[in-house]
Short mmCIF file of C-alpha atoms and ligand atoms in Angstrom, two decimals:
data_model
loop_
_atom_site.label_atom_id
_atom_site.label_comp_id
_atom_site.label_asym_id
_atom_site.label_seq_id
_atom_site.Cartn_x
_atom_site.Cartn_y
_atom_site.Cartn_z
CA UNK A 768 114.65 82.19 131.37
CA UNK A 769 118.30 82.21 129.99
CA UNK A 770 121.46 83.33 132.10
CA UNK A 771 123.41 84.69 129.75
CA UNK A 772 123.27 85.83 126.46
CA UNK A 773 126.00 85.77 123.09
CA UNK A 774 124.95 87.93 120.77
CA UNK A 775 126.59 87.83 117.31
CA UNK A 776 126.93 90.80 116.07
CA UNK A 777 128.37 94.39 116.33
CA UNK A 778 127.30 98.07 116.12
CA UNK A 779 123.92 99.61 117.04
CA UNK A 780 122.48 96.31 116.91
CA UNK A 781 124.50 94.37 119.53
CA UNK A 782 124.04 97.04 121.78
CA UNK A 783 120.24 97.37 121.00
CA UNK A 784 120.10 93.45 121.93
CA UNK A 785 122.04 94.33 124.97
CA UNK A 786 120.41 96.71 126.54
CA UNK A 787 116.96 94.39 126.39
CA UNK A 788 118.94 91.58 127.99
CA UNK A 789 119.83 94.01 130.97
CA UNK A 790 116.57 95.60 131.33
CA UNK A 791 115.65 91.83 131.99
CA UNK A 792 118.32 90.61 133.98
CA UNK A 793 120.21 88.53 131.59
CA UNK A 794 123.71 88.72 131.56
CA UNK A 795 125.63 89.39 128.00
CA UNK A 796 128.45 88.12 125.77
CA UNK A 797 129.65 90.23 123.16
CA UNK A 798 132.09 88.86 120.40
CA UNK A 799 133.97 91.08 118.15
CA UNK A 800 136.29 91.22 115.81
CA UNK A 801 140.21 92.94 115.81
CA UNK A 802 138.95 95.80 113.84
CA UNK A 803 136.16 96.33 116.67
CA UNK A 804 138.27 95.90 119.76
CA UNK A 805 137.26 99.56 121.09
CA UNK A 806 133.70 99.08 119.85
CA UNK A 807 131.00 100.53 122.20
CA UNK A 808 129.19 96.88 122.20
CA UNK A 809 132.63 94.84 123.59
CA UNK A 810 132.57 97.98 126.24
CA UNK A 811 129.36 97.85 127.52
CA UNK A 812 128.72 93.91 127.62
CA UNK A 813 129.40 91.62 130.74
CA UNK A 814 132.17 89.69 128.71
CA UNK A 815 133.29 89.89 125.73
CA UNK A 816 135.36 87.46 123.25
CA UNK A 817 137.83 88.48 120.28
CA UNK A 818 136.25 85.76 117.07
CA UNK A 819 138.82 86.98 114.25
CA UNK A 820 140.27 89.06 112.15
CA UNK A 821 138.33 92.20 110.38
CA UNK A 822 136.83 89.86 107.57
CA UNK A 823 133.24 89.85 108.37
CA UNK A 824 133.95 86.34 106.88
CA UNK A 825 136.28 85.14 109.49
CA UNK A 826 134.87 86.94 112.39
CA UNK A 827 131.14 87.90 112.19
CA UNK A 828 130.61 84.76 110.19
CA UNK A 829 132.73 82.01 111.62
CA UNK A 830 130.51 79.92 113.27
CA UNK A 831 132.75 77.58 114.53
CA UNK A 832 134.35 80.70 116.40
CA UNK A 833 131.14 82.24 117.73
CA UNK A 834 130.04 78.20 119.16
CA UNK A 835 133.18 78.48 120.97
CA UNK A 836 132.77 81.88 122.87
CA UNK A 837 129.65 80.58 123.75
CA UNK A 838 130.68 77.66 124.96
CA UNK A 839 133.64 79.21 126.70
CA UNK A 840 132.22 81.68 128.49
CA UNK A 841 128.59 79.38 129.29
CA UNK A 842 125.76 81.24 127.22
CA UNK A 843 122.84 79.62 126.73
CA UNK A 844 121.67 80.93 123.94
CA UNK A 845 122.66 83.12 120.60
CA UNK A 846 120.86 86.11 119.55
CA UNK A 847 121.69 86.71 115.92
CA UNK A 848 120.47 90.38 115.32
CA UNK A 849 120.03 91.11 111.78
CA UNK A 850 122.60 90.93 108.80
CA UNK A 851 125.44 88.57 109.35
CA UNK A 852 124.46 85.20 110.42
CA UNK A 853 120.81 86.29 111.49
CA UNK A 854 119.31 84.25 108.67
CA UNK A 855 121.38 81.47 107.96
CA UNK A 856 119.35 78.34 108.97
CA UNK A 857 122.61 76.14 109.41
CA UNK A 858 123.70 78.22 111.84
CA UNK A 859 120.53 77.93 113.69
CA UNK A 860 121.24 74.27 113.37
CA UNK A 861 124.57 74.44 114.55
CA UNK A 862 123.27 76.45 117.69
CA UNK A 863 121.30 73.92 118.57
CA UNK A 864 122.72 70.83 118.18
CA UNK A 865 125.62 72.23 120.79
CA UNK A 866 122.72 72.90 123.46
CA UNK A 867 122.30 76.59 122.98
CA UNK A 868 119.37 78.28 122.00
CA UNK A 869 118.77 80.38 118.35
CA UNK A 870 116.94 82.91 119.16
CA UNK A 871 114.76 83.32 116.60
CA UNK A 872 112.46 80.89 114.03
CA UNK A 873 113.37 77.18 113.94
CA UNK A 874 115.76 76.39 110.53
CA UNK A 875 112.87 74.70 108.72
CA UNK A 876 111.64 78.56 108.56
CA UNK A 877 114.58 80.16 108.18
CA UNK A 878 115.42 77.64 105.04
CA UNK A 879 111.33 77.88 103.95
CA UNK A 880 111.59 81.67 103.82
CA UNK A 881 115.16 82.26 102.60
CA UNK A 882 114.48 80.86 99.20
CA UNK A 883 112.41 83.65 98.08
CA UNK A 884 110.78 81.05 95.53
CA UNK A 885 109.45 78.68 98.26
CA UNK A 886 108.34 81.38 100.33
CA UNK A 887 106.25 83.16 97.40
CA UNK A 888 104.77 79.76 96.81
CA UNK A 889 104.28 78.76 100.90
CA UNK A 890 102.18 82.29 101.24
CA UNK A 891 100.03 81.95 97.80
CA UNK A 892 99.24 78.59 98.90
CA UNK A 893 98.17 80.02 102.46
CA UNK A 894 95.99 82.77 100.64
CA UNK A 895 98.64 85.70 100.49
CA UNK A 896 98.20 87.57 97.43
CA UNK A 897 101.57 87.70 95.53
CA UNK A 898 102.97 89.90 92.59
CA UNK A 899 102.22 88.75 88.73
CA UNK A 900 105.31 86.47 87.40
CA UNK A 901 106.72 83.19 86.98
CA UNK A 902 105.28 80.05 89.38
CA UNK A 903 108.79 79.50 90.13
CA UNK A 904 112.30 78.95 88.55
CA UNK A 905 112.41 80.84 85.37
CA UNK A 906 115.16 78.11 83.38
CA UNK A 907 116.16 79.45 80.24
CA UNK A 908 115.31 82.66 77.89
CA UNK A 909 112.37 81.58 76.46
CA UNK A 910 110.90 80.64 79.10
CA UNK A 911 111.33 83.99 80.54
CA UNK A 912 109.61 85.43 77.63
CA UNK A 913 106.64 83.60 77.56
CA UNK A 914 106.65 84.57 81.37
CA UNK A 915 106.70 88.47 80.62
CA UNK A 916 104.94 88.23 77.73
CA UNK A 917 101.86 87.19 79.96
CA UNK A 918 102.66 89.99 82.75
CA UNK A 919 103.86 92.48 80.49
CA UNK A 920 106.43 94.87 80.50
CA UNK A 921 108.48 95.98 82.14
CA UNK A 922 109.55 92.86 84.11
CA UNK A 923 111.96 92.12 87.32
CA UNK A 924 114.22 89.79 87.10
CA UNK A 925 114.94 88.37 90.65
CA UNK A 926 117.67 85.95 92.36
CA UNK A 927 115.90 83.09 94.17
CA UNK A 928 118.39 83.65 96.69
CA UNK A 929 119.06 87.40 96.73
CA UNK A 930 118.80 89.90 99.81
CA UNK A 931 119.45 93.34 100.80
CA UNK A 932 118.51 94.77 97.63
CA UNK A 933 121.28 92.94 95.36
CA UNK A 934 120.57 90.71 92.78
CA UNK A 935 117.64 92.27 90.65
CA UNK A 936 117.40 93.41 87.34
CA UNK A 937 114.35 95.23 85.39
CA UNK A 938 113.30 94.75 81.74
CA UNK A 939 111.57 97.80 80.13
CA UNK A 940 110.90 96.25 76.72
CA UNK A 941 111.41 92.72 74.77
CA UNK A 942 114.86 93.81 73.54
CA UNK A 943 116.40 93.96 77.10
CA UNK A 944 115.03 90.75 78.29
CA UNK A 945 117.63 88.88 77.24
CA UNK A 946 120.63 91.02 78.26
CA UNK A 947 118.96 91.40 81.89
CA UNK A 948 118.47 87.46 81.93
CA UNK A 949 122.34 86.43 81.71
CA UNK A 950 123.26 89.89 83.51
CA UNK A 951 121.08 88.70 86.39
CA UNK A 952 122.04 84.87 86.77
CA UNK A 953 125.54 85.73 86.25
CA UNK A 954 125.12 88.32 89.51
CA UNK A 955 123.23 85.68 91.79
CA UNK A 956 125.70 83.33 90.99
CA UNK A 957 128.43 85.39 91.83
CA UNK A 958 126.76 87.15 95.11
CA UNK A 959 124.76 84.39 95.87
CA UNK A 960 126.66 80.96 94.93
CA UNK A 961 122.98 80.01 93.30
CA UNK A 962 121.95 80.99 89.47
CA UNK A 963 118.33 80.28 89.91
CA UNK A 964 116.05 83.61 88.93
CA UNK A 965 112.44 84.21 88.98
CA UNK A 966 110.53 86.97 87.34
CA UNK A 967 107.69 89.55 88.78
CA UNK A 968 105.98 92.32 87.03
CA UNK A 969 108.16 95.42 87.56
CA UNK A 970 104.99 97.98 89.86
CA UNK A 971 105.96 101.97 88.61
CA UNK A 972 104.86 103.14 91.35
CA UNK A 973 104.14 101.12 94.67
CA UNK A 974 104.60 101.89 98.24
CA UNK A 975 106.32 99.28 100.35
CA UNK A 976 104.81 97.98 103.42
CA UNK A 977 105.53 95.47 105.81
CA UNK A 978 103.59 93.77 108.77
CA UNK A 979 105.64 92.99 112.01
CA UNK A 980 104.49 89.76 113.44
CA UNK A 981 105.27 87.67 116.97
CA UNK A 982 104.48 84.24 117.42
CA UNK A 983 104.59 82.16 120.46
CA UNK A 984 105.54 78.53 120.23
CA UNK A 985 102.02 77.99 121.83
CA UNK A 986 100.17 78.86 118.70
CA UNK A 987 99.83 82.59 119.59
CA UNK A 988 100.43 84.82 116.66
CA UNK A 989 99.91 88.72 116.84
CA UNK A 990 100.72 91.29 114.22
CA UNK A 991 102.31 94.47 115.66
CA UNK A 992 100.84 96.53 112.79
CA UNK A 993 103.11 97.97 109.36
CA UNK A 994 105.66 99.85 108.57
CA UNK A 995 105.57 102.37 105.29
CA UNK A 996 109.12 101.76 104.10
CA UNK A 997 108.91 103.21 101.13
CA UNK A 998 111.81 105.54 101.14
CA UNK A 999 114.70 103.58 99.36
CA UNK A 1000 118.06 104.28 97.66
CA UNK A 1001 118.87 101.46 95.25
CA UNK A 1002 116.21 98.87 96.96
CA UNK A 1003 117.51 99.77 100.36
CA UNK A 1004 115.92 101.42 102.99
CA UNK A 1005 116.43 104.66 104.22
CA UNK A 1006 113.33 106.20 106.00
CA UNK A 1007 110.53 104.46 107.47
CA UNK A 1008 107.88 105.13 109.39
CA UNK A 1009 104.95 103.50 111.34
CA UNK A 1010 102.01 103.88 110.26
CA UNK A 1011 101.96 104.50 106.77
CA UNK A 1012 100.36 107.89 105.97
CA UNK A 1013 97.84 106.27 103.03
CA UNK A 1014 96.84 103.00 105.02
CA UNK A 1015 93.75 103.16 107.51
CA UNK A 1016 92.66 100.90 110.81
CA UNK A 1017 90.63 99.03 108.53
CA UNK A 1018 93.50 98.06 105.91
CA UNK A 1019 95.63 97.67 108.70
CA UNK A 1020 93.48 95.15 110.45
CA UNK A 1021 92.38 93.36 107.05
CA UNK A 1022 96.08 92.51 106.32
CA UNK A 1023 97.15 92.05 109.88
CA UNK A 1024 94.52 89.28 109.41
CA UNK A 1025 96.04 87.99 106.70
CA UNK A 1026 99.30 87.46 107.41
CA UNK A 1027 99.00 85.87 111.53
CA UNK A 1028 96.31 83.47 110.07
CA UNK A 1029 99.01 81.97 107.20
CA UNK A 1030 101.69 82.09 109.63
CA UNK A 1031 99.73 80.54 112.59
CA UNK A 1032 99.19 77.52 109.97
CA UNK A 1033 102.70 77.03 109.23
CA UNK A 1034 103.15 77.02 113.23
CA UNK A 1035 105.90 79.50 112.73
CA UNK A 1036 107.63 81.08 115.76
CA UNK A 1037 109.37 84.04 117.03
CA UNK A 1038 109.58 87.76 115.37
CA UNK A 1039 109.10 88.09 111.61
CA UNK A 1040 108.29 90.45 109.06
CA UNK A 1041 106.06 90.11 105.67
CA UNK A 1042 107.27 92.61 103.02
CA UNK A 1043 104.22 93.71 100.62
CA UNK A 1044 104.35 96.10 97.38
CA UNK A 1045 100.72 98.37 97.57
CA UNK A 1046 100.14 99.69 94.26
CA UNK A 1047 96.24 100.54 93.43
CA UNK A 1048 94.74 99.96 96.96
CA UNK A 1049 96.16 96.11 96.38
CA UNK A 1050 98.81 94.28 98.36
CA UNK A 1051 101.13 92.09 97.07
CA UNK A 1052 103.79 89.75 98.56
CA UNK A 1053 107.67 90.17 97.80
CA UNK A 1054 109.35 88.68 100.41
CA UNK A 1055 109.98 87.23 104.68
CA UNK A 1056 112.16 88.33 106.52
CA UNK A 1057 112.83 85.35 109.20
CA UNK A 1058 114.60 88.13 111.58
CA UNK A 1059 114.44 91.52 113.44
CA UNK A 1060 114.85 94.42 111.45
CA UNK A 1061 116.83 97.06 111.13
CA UNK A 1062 113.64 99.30 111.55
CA UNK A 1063 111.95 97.52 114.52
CA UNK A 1064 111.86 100.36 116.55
CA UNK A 1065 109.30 102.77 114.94
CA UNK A 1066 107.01 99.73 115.56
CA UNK A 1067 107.99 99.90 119.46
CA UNK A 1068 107.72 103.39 119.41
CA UNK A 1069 103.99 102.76 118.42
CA UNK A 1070 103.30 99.90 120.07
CA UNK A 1071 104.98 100.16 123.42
CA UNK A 1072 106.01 96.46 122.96
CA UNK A 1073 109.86 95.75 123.31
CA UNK A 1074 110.53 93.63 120.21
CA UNK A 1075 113.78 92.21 121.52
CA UNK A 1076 112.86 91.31 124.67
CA UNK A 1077 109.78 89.27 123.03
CA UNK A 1078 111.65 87.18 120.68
CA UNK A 1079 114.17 86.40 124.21
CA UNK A 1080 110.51 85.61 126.18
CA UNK A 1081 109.87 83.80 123.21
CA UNK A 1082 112.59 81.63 122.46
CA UNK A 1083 112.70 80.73 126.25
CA UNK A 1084 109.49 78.97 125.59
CA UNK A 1085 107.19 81.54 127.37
CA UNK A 1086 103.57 82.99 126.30
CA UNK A 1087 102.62 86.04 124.72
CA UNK A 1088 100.87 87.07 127.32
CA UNK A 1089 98.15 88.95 124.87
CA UNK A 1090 95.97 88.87 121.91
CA UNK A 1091 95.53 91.33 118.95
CA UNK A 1092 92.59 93.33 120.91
CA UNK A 1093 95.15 94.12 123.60
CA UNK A 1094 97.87 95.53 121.12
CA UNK A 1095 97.13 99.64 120.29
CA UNK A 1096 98.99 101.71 117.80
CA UNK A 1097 99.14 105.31 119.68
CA UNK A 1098 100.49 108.41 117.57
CA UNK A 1099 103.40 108.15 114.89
CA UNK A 1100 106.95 107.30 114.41
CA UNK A 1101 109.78 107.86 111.88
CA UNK A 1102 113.18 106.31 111.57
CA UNK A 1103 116.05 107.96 109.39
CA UNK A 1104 118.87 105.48 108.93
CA UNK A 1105 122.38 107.34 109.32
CA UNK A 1106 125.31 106.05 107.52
CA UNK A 1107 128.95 106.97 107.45
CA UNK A 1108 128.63 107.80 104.00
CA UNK A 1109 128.69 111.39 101.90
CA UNK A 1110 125.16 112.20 101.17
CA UNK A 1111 125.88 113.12 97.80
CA UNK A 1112 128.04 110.05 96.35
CA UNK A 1113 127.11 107.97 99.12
CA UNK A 1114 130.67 106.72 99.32
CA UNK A 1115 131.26 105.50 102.78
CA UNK A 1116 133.56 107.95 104.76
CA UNK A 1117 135.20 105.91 107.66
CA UNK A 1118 137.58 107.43 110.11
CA UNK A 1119 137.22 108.80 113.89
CA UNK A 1120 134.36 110.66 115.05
CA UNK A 1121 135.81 113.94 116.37
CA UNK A 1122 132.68 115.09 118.11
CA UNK A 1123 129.38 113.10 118.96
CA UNK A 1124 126.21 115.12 120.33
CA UNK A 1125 123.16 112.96 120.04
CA UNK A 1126 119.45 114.33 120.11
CA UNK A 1127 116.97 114.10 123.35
CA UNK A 1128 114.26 115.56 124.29
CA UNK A 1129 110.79 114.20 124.35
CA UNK A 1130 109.87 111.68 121.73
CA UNK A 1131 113.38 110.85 120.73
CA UNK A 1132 115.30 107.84 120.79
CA UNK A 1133 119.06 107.36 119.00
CA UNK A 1134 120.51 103.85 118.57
CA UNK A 1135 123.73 103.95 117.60
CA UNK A 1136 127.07 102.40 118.42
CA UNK A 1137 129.07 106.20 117.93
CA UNK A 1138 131.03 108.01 120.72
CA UNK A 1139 133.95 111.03 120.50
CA UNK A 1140 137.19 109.28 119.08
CA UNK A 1141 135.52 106.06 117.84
CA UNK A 1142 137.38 104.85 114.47
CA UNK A 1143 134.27 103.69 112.50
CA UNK A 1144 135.90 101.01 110.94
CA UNK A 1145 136.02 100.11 106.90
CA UNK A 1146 135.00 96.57 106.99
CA UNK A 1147 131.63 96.60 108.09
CA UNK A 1148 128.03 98.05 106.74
CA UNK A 1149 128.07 101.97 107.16
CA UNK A 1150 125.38 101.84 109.30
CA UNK A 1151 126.10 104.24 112.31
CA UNK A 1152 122.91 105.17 114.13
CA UNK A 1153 119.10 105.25 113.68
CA UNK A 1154 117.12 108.24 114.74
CA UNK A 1155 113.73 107.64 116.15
CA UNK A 1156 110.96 109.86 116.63
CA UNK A 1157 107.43 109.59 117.76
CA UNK A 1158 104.61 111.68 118.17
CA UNK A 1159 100.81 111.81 118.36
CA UNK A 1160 100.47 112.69 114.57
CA UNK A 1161 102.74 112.85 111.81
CA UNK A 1162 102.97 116.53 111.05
CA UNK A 1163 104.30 116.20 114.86
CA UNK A 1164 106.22 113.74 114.01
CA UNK A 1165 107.89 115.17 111.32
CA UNK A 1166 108.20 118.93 113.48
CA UNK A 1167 110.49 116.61 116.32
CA UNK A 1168 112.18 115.15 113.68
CA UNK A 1169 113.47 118.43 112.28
CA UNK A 1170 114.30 119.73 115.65
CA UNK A 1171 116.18 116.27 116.28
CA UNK A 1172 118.19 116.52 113.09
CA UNK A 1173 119.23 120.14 113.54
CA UNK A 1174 120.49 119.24 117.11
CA UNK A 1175 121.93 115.76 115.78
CA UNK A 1176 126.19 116.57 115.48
CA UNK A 1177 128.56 113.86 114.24
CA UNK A 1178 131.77 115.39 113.34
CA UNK A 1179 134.95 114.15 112.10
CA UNK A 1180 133.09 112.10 109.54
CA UNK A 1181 130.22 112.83 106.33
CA UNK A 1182 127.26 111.37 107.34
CA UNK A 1183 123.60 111.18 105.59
CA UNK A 1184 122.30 113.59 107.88
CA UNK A 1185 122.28 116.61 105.34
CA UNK A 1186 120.07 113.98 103.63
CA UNK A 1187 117.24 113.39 106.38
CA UNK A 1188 117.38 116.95 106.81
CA UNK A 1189 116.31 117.57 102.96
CA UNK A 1190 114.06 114.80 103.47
CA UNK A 1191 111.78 116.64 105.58
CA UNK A 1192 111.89 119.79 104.54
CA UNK A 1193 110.06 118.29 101.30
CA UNK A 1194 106.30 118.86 100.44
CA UNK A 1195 105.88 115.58 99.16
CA UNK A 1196 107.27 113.97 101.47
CA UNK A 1197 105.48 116.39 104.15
CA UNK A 1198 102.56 114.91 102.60
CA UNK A 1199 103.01 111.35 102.47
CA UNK A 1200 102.46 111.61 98.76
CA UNK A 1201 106.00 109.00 97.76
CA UNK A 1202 106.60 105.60 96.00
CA UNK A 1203 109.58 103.57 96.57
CA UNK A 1204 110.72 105.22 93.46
CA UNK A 1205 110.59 109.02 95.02
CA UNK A 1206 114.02 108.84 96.62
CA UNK A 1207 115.88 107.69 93.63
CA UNK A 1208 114.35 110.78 91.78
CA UNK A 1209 114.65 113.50 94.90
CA UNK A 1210 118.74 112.67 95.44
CA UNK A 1211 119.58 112.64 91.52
CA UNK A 1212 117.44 116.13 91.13
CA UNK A 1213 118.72 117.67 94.63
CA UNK A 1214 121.01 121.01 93.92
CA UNK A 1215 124.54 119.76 95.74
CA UNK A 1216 126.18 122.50 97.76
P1 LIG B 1208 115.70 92.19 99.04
O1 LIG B 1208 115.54 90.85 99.69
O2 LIG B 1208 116.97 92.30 98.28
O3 LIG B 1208 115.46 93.32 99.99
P2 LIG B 1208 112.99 92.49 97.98
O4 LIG B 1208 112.31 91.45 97.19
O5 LIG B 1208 112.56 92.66 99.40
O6 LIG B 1208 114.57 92.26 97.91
O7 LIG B 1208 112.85 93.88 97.26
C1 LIG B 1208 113.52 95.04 97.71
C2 LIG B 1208 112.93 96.27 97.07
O8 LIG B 1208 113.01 96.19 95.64
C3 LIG B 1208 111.45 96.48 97.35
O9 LIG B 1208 111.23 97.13 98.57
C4 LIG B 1208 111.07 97.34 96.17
O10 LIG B 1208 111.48 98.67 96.37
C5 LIG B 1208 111.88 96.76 95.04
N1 LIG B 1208 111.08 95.74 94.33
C6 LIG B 1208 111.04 94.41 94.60
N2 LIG B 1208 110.17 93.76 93.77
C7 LIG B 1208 109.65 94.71 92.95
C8 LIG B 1208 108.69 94.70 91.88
N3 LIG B 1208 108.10 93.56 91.47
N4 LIG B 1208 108.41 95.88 91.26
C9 LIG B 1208 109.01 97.04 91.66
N5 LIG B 1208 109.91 97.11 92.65
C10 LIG B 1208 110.24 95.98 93.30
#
């Protein structure tokens, strides 16, 4: 097992990766930037190590800095967490050729996965059903309309290399195909560095769900059952829970099947996550995520299994210990994501937290980075903390949640909790009954006060 630890990377997920390296013994390295010298992650870790200046660019993504603090202070080996350098397979390279372990999937993966082209065609040629479109690189205009032509409108046109919810552009009808072509390639290459595009069939009105999944790197793969995250704002997440309230054991178990058989012949390793659109009791493959997530925790909540401290067990070269028939999914959790934002414009609203009074209680977990005075900085994602509830059943779920939000106090700063709060108090959403197009609708129709 490793010694010591470097994690790269700041906020509610350093400290998330910390706390499972204490809880096993391991010590920790935090690195941070100027802007983060007070952070709650640099105060709570065994050492920590100033990489740059605020510039997520020359800090939380200078890998030349973050291979010195770990050689400096001896780690021996890098957790990533998610965002930042978490999926960058030349960093994983990097890591290893200076002796350290990544922890996480080995580059080939990262690389296979990252391209969302090569991934969609790696899963249908393992058997995983995938969304209508193109077979690949859609070239030029007319090939994109012989490709939507055959799907049929509308279409989505999507950057090969795009992530976190950038870099996608719909067609409703012939006429806007070609305006949404260039407006597309012209964003990837701008956000991405890489013009090439592919198209799906736009779905009106699918859920999205995911499938956790560990893998050993002695052939042991598990799935850790789904997560219903269908509650997005422009693409992005901002509620999920585990299960989803329309899938059953048996569609559980049918995809879980699925997706550890494809990945157990690929021999790939570590934690990992296949995202799926369900529209018309059919599931269809978007996209791998080659990383933890920013919602791993309603999965532990349901699971009892400490994500974090698997893919550490894991990297270190040890066993999973169990198969599928050992894993159980008891009762229900939801996660609201809280950003520094206001939760009407959602423009970001850094500055110091006056007061901080987190939830408790039974059922109730809070990750977050926030304490009184903190200066939540402007440089960084606005992110601040993720509420996590769990109960036997979802209406209890949803009851704890309420009570959580109304005792939940950030002050100083907006923050999206007025949001969760209206969240909840909906029938629709009481009743499960959403797409991923619901939230959209629900914060555009919402009376502001
Ligand atoms: P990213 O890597 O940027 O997160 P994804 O491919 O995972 O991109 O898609 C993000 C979200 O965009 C999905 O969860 C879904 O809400 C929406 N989306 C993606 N593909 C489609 C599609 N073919 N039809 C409708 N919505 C889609």
């Amino acid at each position: 097992m490793f010694h010591k630890i470097l994690i790269a990377n700041r906020g509610e997920i350093a400290l998330r990766v910390q706390r499972a390296c204490r809880d096993m013994g391991i010590r920790t390295v935090a690195v941070h930037s100027t802007a983060d010298a007070e952070a709650m992650h640099v105060r709570l870790a065994d050492e920590s190590v100033c990489i740059g200046p605020p510039p997520a660019k020359e800090s939380y993504l200078n890998i030349p800095s973050i291979i010195s603090a770990a050689t400096i202070t001896g780690a021996d080996a890098i957790h990533p967490g998610y965002g930042f350098l978490s999926e960058n397979a030349d960093f994983a390279d990097v890591v290893q050729a200076h002796g350290l372990t990544f922890i996480g999937p080995t580059a080939e993966h990262i690389r296979m996965m990252g391209d969302k082209i090569t991934a969609k065609t790696t899963m249908a040629n393992l058997g995983v059903p995938l969304v209508a479109g193109s077979d690949g690189v859609v070239n030029d205009l007319a090939e994109a309309r012989a490709v939507a032509d055959r799907v049929g409108y509308p279409v989505l046109i999507k950057a090969a290399a795009g992530g976190g919810g950038r870099g996608m552009k719909a067609a409703a009808r012939a006429e806007d195909l070609e305006d949404a072509f260039r407006t597309a390639r012209a964003e990837a290459r701008a956000g991405f560095g890489n013009d090439a595009v592919y198209i799906e069939k736009y779905l009106d009105r699918p859920r999205h769900i995911e499938m956790q999944i560990l893998a050993d790197s002695h052939g042991n793969v598990v799935h850790l059952g789904e997560r219903d995250c269908s509650l997005q704002r422009r693409h992005q997440k901002v509620l999920e829970e585990a299960g989803s309230p329309v899938l059953d054991a048996r569609a559980r178990d049918a995809l879980g099947e699925t997706v550890t058989s494809a990945l157990a012949r690929i021999g790939y390793r570590n934690a990992g996550t296949l995202e799926f659109l369900y529209q018309d009791g059919h599931f269809s493959f978007i996209e791998m995520n080659t990383r933890l997530q920013v919602e791993h925790p309603v999965t532990e909540m349901v699971t009892g299994i400490d994500l974090v401290r698997e893919q550490i067990r894991i990297a270190a070269g040890q066993e999973l210990g169990y198969r599928q028939s050992d894993i159980r999914f008891e009762g229900h959790a939801i996660e609201c994501r809280i950003n520094a934002e206001n939760p009407d414009t959602f423009m970001p609203t850094p500055g110091r937290v006056s007061a901080f009074h987190a939830p408790g209680g039974p059922g109730v977990r809070v990750d977050s980075a926030l304490y009184q005075g903190y200066v939540v900085p402007s440089n960084y994602d606005s992110l601040v903390a993720k509420l996590i509830v769990h109960a036997h059943t979802r209406p209890a779920a949803i009851a704890r949640l309420r009570r959580a939000l109304d005792e939940f106090a950030v002050l100083g700063i907006d923050t999206t909790i007025p949001l969760h709060r209206r969240i909840v108090d909906d029938p629709d959403f009481q009743a499960g009954n959403y797409t991923i197009h619901w939230l959209e609708r629900f914060v555009n129709a919402e009376p502001r006060g």
